[in-house]
mmCIF file of C-alpha atoms in Angstrom:
data_model
loop_
_atom_site.group_PDB
_atom_site.id
_atom_site.type_symbol
_atom_site.label_atom_id
_atom_site.label_comp_id
_atom_site.label_asym_id
_atom_site.label_seq_id
_atom_site.Cartn_x
_atom_site.Cartn_y
_atom_site.Cartn_z
ATOM 1 C CA LEU A 1 28.814 -9.080 8.033
ATOM 2 C CA PRO A 2 30.553 -12.463 7.539
ATOM 3 C CA VAL A 3 28.395 -13.203 4.465
ATOM 4 C CA ASP A 4 29.338 -11.247 1.345
ATOM 5 C CA GLY A 5 26.471 -9.129 0.026
ATOM 6 C CA LEU A 6 24.420 -9.305 3.254
ATOM 7 C CA GLU A 7 23.437 -6.120 5.100
ATOM 8 C CA VAL A 8 21.426 -5.420 8.238
ATOM 9 C CA PHE A 9 19.438 -2.185 8.409
ATOM 10 C CA ALA A 10 17.129 -0.441 10.833
ATOM 11 C CA GLY A 11 15.185 2.794 10.804
ATOM 12 C CA PHE A 12 12.969 4.951 12.963
ATOM 13 C CA ALA A 13 10.846 7.925 11.918
ATOM 14 C CA GLN A 14 8.233 10.128 13.539
ATOM 15 C CA ASN A 15 5.535 11.700 11.361
ATOM 16 C CA PHE A 16 3.369 14.682 12.182
ATOM 17 C CA ALA A 17 0.160 15.697 10.368
ATOM 18 C CA ALA A 18 -1.117 19.237 10.848
ATOM 19 C CA ILE A 19 -4.809 19.737 11.639
ATOM 20 C CA LYS A 20 -6.691 19.942 8.338
ATOM 21 C CA ASP A 21 -8.749 22.891 7.098
ATOM 22 C CA ALA A 22 -12.047 20.985 7.461
ATOM 23 C CA VAL A 23 -11.436 20.849 11.214
ATOM 24 C CA LEU A 24 -10.212 24.444 11.571
ATOM 25 C CA GLU A 25 -13.058 25.918 9.554
ATOM 26 C CA ARG A 26 -15.899 24.176 11.402
ATOM 27 C CA ASP A 27 -17.710 26.655 13.668
ATOM 28 C CA ASP A 28 -18.692 24.150 16.349
ATOM 29 C CA SER A 29 -15.244 22.560 16.721
ATOM 30 C CA ASP A 30 -13.446 23.152 20.016
ATOM 31 C CA LEU A 31 -9.856 23.324 18.786
ATOM 32 C CA SER A 32 -8.551 23.170 22.346
ATOM 33 C CA LEU A 33 -9.662 19.513 22.354
ATOM 34 C CA VAL A 34 -7.952 18.562 19.064
ATOM 35 C CA LYS A 35 -4.278 17.641 18.752
ATOM 36 C CA PRO A 36 -2.381 16.919 15.503
ATOM 37 C CA GLU A 37 -2.156 13.297 14.406
ATOM 38 C CA THR A 38 1.207 11.586 14.902
ATOM 39 C CA ALA A 39 2.847 8.318 13.877
ATOM 40 C CA ASP A 40 5.946 6.402 14.943
ATOM 41 C CA ASN A 41 7.519 4.061 12.387
ATOM 42 C CA PHE A 42 10.157 1.418 13.118
ATOM 43 C CA ASP A 43 11.662 -1.112 10.721
ATOM 44 C CA LEU A 44 14.375 -3.742 10.924
ATOM 45 C CA GLY A 45 15.558 -5.928 8.104
ATOM 46 C CA LEU A 46 18.067 -7.836 6.026
ATOM 47 C CA ARG A 47 19.217 -7.000 2.526
ATOM 48 C CA TYR A 48 21.156 -9.466 0.334
ATOM 49 C CA SER A 49 22.624 -8.753 -3.089
ATOM 50 C CA THR A 50 24.729 -10.654 -5.629
ATOM 51 C CA LYS A 51 25.243 -10.335 -9.388
ATOM 52 C CA ASP A 52 21.971 -12.056 -10.286
ATOM 53 C CA LEU A 53 19.988 -11.938 -7.046
ATOM 54 C CA SER A 54 18.709 -9.258 -4.692
ATOM 55 C CA ALA A 55 16.444 -9.954 -1.719
ATOM 56 C CA ASN A 56 14.956 -7.969 1.163
ATOM 57 C CA LEU A 57 13.236 -8.991 4.372
ATOM 58 C CA THR A 58 11.741 -6.263 6.576
ATOM 59 C CA TYR A 59 9.880 -6.310 9.881
ATOM 60 C CA TYR A 60 7.975 -3.111 10.691
ATOM 61 C CA VAL A 61 5.846 -1.581 13.425
ATOM 62 C CA THR A 62 3.782 1.587 12.915
ATOM 63 C CA LYS A 63 1.858 3.287 15.730
ATOM 64 C CA TYR A 64 -0.592 5.959 14.592
ATOM 65 C CA ASP A 65 -2.027 8.066 17.448
ATOM 66 C CA ASP A 66 -4.549 10.860 18.063
ATOM 67 C CA ARG A 67 -6.671 9.991 15.049
ATOM 68 C CA ILE A 68 -9.017 12.941 14.392
ATOM 69 C CA THR A 69 -12.646 11.800 14.186
ATOM 70 C CA PHE A 70 -15.912 13.697 13.760
ATOM 71 C CA ILE A 71 -18.457 12.925 16.472
ATOM 72 C CA SER A 72 -22.082 14.007 15.973
ATOM 73 C CA ASN A 73 -24.473 14.699 18.837
ATOM 74 C CA GLU A 74 -27.447 14.258 16.486
ATOM 75 C CA THR A 75 -29.127 11.081 15.286
ATOM 76 C CA VAL A 76 -28.303 10.762 11.573
ATOM 77 C CA ASP A 77 -29.832 8.195 9.221
ATOM 78 C CA GLY A 78 -27.241 6.844 6.789
ATOM 79 C CA ILE A 79 -23.836 8.440 6.200
ATOM 80 C CA ASP A 80 -23.369 12.157 6.848
ATOM 81 C CA TYR A 81 -21.097 12.752 3.821
ATOM 82 C CA PHE A 82 -21.111 16.546 4.224
ATOM 83 C CA GLU A 83 -20.825 16.392 8.032
ATOM 84 C CA SER A 84 -23.752 18.787 8.243
ATOM 85 C CA ALA A 85 -24.997 17.384 11.560
ATOM 86 C CA ALA A 86 -24.089 19.208 14.763
ATOM 87 C CA GLY A 87 -21.000 17.885 16.525
ATOM 88 C CA GLY A 88 -17.271 18.325 16.561
ATOM 89 C CA TYR A 89 -13.872 16.764 16.021
ATOM 90 C CA ILE A 90 -11.969 14.903 18.719
ATOM 91 C CA ASN A 91 -8.859 12.716 18.972
ATOM 92 C CA GLU A 92 -9.970 9.118 19.322
ATOM 93 C CA GLY A 93 -7.327 6.422 19.583
ATOM 94 C CA GLY A 94 -5.495 5.344 16.477
ATOM 95 C CA ILE A 95 -4.070 2.358 14.590
ATOM 96 C CA GLU A 96 -1.184 -0.026 15.203
ATOM 97 C CA SER A 97 0.299 -2.006 12.314
ATOM 98 C CA VAL A 98 2.792 -4.865 12.581
ATOM 99 C CA GLY A 99 4.017 -6.662 9.510
ATOM 100 C CA LEU A 100 6.622 -8.503 7.503
ATOM 101 C CA GLU A 101 7.629 -7.713 3.920
ATOM 102 C CA ALA A 102 9.782 -9.887 1.672
ATOM 103 C CA SER A 103 10.907 -9.290 -1.904
ATOM 104 C CA LEU A 104 13.209 -11.021 -4.365
ATOM 105 C CA THR A 105 14.538 -10.219 -7.835
ATOM 106 C CA TYR A 106 16.418 -12.893 -9.786
ATOM 107 C CA GLN A 107 18.041 -12.584 -13.201
ATOM 108 C CA LEU A 108 17.247 -15.895 -14.865
ATOM 109 C CA SER A 109 19.325 -15.047 -17.950
ATOM 110 C CA GLU A 110 20.535 -11.996 -19.855
ATOM 111 C CA GLU A 111 16.995 -11.434 -21.125
ATOM 112 C CA PHE A 112 14.656 -12.851 -18.466
ATOM 113 C CA SER A 113 14.141 -11.825 -14.836
ATOM 114 C CA VAL A 114 11.577 -12.652 -12.166
ATOM 115 C CA TYR A 115 10.368 -10.527 -9.263
ATOM 116 C CA ALA A 116 8.293 -11.680 -6.281
ATOM 117 C CA SER A 117 7.093 -9.952 -3.134
ATOM 118 C CA TYR A 118 4.946 -10.898 -0.153
ATOM 119 C CA THR A 119 3.463 -8.825 2.673
ATOM 120 C CA ASN A 120 1.846 -10.065 5.864
ATOM 121 C CA ASN A 121 0.247 -7.136 7.665
ATOM 122 C CA ASN A 122 -1.815 -6.903 10.858
ATOM 123 C CA SER A 123 -3.440 -3.473 11.325
ATOM 124 C CA GLU A 124 -5.723 -3.003 14.332
ATOM 125 C CA TYR A 125 -7.591 -0.108 15.904
ATOM 126 C CA THR A 126 -6.397 1.107 19.318
ATOM 127 C CA ASP A 127 -9.644 2.983 20.088
ATOM 128 C CA VAL A 128 -11.370 1.660 23.211
ATOM 129 C CA ALA A 129 -14.610 0.962 21.308
ATOM 130 C CA LEU A 130 -12.832 -0.890 18.491
ATOM 131 C CA LEU A 131 -9.830 -2.287 20.357
ATOM 132 C CA GLY A 132 -8.403 -5.306 18.542
ATOM 133 C CA ASN A 133 -10.599 -4.968 15.445
ATOM 134 C CA SER A 134 -8.809 -5.014 12.079
ATOM 135 C CA VAL A 135 -8.644 -1.784 10.095
ATOM 136 C CA VAL A 136 -11.178 -1.342 7.296
ATOM 137 C CA GLY A 137 -9.710 -2.062 3.845
ATOM 138 C CA ALA A 138 -6.358 -3.360 5.132
ATOM 139 C CA ALA A 139 -5.516 -6.771 3.654
ATOM 140 C CA GLU A 140 -3.620 -9.179 5.871
ATOM 141 C CA GLN A 141 -1.846 -10.834 2.928
ATOM 142 C CA MET A 142 -0.635 -9.409 -0.384
ATOM 143 C CA GLY A 143 1.701 -10.781 -3.033
ATOM 144 C CA VAL A 144 3.114 -9.979 -6.470
ATOM 145 C CA VAL A 145 4.905 -12.134 -9.059
ATOM 146 C CA SER A 146 6.173 -10.667 -12.336
ATOM 147 C CA PHE A 147 8.240 -11.929 -15.263
ATOM 148 C CA ASP A 148 10.128 -9.489 -17.488
ATOM 149 C CA TRP A 149 11.939 -9.880 -20.795
ATOM 150 C CA VAL A 150 14.372 -7.386 -22.358
ATOM 151 C CA ARG A 151 16.187 -7.658 -25.681
ATOM 152 C CA GLY A 152 17.791 -4.560 -27.135
ATOM 153 C CA ASN A 153 15.150 -1.850 -27.446
ATOM 154 C CA HIS A 154 12.279 -4.261 -26.809
ATOM 155 C CA SER A 155 10.746 -5.361 -23.492
ATOM 156 C CA ALA A 156 7.681 -7.245 -22.291
ATOM 157 C CA GLY A 157 6.302 -8.568 -19.043
ATOM 158 C CA LEU A 158 3.503 -10.247 -17.140
ATOM 159 C CA SER A 159 2.620 -9.274 -13.577
ATOM 160 C CA THR A 160 0.119 -10.897 -11.200
ATOM 161 C CA LYS A 161 -1.027 -9.381 -7.909
ATOM 162 C CA TYR A 162 -2.905 -11.073 -5.056
ATOM 163 C CA VAL A 163 -4.797 -9.093 -2.402
ATOM 164 C CA GLY A 164 -6.301 -11.006 0.496
ATOM 165 C CA GLU A 165 -9.637 -10.625 2.239
ATOM 166 C CA ARG A 166 -10.376 -7.185 3.748
ATOM 167 C CA TRP A 167 -12.982 -5.963 6.214
ATOM 168 C CA MET A 168 -15.664 -3.610 4.933
ATOM 169 C CA ASN A 169 -16.737 -2.224 8.312
ATOM 170 C CA GLN A 170 -15.078 -1.355 11.615
ATOM 171 C CA GLU A 171 -17.094 -3.975 13.474
ATOM 172 C CA ASN A 172 -15.440 -6.673 11.287
ATOM 173 C CA THR A 173 -18.730 -8.359 10.382
ATOM 174 C CA ASN A 174 -18.659 -7.877 6.569
ATOM 175 C CA ALA A 175 -15.645 -8.844 4.490
ATOM 176 C CA VAL A 176 -14.537 -8.200 0.901
ATOM 177 C CA GLU A 177 -13.341 -11.279 -0.984
ATOM 178 C CA ALA A 178 -9.715 -11.742 -1.967
ATOM 179 C CA TYR A 179 -8.785 -11.209 -5.610
ATOM 180 C CA THR A 180 -6.001 -11.911 -8.100
ATOM 181 C CA VAL A 181 -5.426 -9.664 -11.093
ATOM 182 C CA SER A 182 -2.861 -9.833 -13.936
ATOM 183 C CA ASP A 183 -1.419 -7.204 -16.299
ATOM 184 C CA ILE A 184 0.697 -7.621 -19.432
ATOM 185 C CA TYR A 185 2.794 -5.081 -21.323
ATOM 186 C CA PHE A 186 5.001 -4.683 -24.382
ATOM 187 C CA SER A 187 7.328 -1.779 -25.118
ATOM 188 C CA THR A 188 9.705 -0.892 -27.939
ATOM 189 C CA HIS A 189 12.037 2.024 -28.569
ATOM 190 C CA ILE A 190 12.777 3.091 -32.159
ATOM 191 C CA ASP A 191 15.881 5.245 -32.737
ATOM 192 C CA ASP A 192 17.420 7.121 -35.688
ATOM 193 C CA LEU A 193 14.189 8.315 -37.306
ATOM 194 C CA GLY A 194 15.721 11.460 -38.761
ATOM 195 C CA SER A 195 16.642 14.981 -37.758
ATOM 196 C CA SER A 196 13.130 16.164 -36.834
ATOM 197 C CA VAL A 197 12.250 13.134 -34.667
ATOM 198 C CA GLU A 198 15.101 11.453 -32.853
ATOM 199 C CA SER A 199 13.207 8.486 -31.423
ATOM 200 C CA ILE A 200 9.781 7.038 -30.633
ATOM 201 C CA GLU A 201 8.755 4.823 -27.724
ATOM 202 C CA ILE A 202 5.685 2.607 -28.149
ATOM 203 C CA ASN A 203 3.977 1.054 -25.115
ATOM 204 C CA PHE A 204 1.115 -1.431 -25.172
ATOM 205 C CA THR A 205 -0.537 -2.523 -21.903
ATOM 206 C CA ILE A 206 -3.498 -4.712 -21.010
ATOM 207 C CA ASN A 207 -4.690 -4.270 -17.439
ATOM 208 C CA ASN A 208 -6.785 -6.994 -15.792
ATOM 209 C CA LEU A 209 -5.852 -9.496 -18.468
ATOM 210 C CA PHE A 210 -8.358 -12.153 -17.382
ATOM 211 C CA ASP A 211 -11.255 -9.722 -16.792
ATOM 212 C CA GLU A 212 -11.443 -10.326 -13.045
ATOM 213 C CA SER A 213 -14.294 -8.626 -11.153
ATOM 214 C CA TYR A 214 -13.093 -7.242 -7.826
ATOM 215 C CA LEU A 215 -13.378 -4.379 -5.358
ATOM 216 C CA GLY A 216 -10.087 -2.529 -5.480
ATOM 217 C CA THR A 217 -10.572 0.016 -2.699
ATOM 218 C CA VAL A 218 -12.582 0.067 0.504
ATOM 219 C CA ALA A 219 -13.310 3.633 1.626
#
């Protein structure tokens, strides 16, 4: 490209997931009605790199089809965790994700560097019953900022992550609040301790530095 250090890249991949044992081993499953899950992944982006700066910008589209779902023909109160109710597995729609990812690393000095990333993601169901609804647990916005320091055998850093609001149910009526959490670390490497022990590495980490209460995963 005309600009030194700038690259354009693109990629395409197709993924295939074999039918899992839980489906194969169920007596009342009609395997002639179940196909393996598949996914198509496409990405296009820019990559820029200099001595002190590296940056990436990526646009992606992922289409996940033939999602295998258990359908019960019994009325069940609550969640059937063990899938003990009568029924079977079928392929029911899937998920389509479209998003943009950006990241940047900058060397502020010989000892200090900063890293930042941002993701804007839109994941929606393609099932007829849920068409257009956002996927459970998938945040639309996420971001990370971290500062790192290195001097000789010593290093330290502070990282902060933001995760946006997520839906708790497929109907998109109950949401989980966004959260921000920070971690801090210190590490040192001690050499030349003698013939029996060549070196020792000491790491000290505090996760969730500000004692934030949050729901990390929606299952």
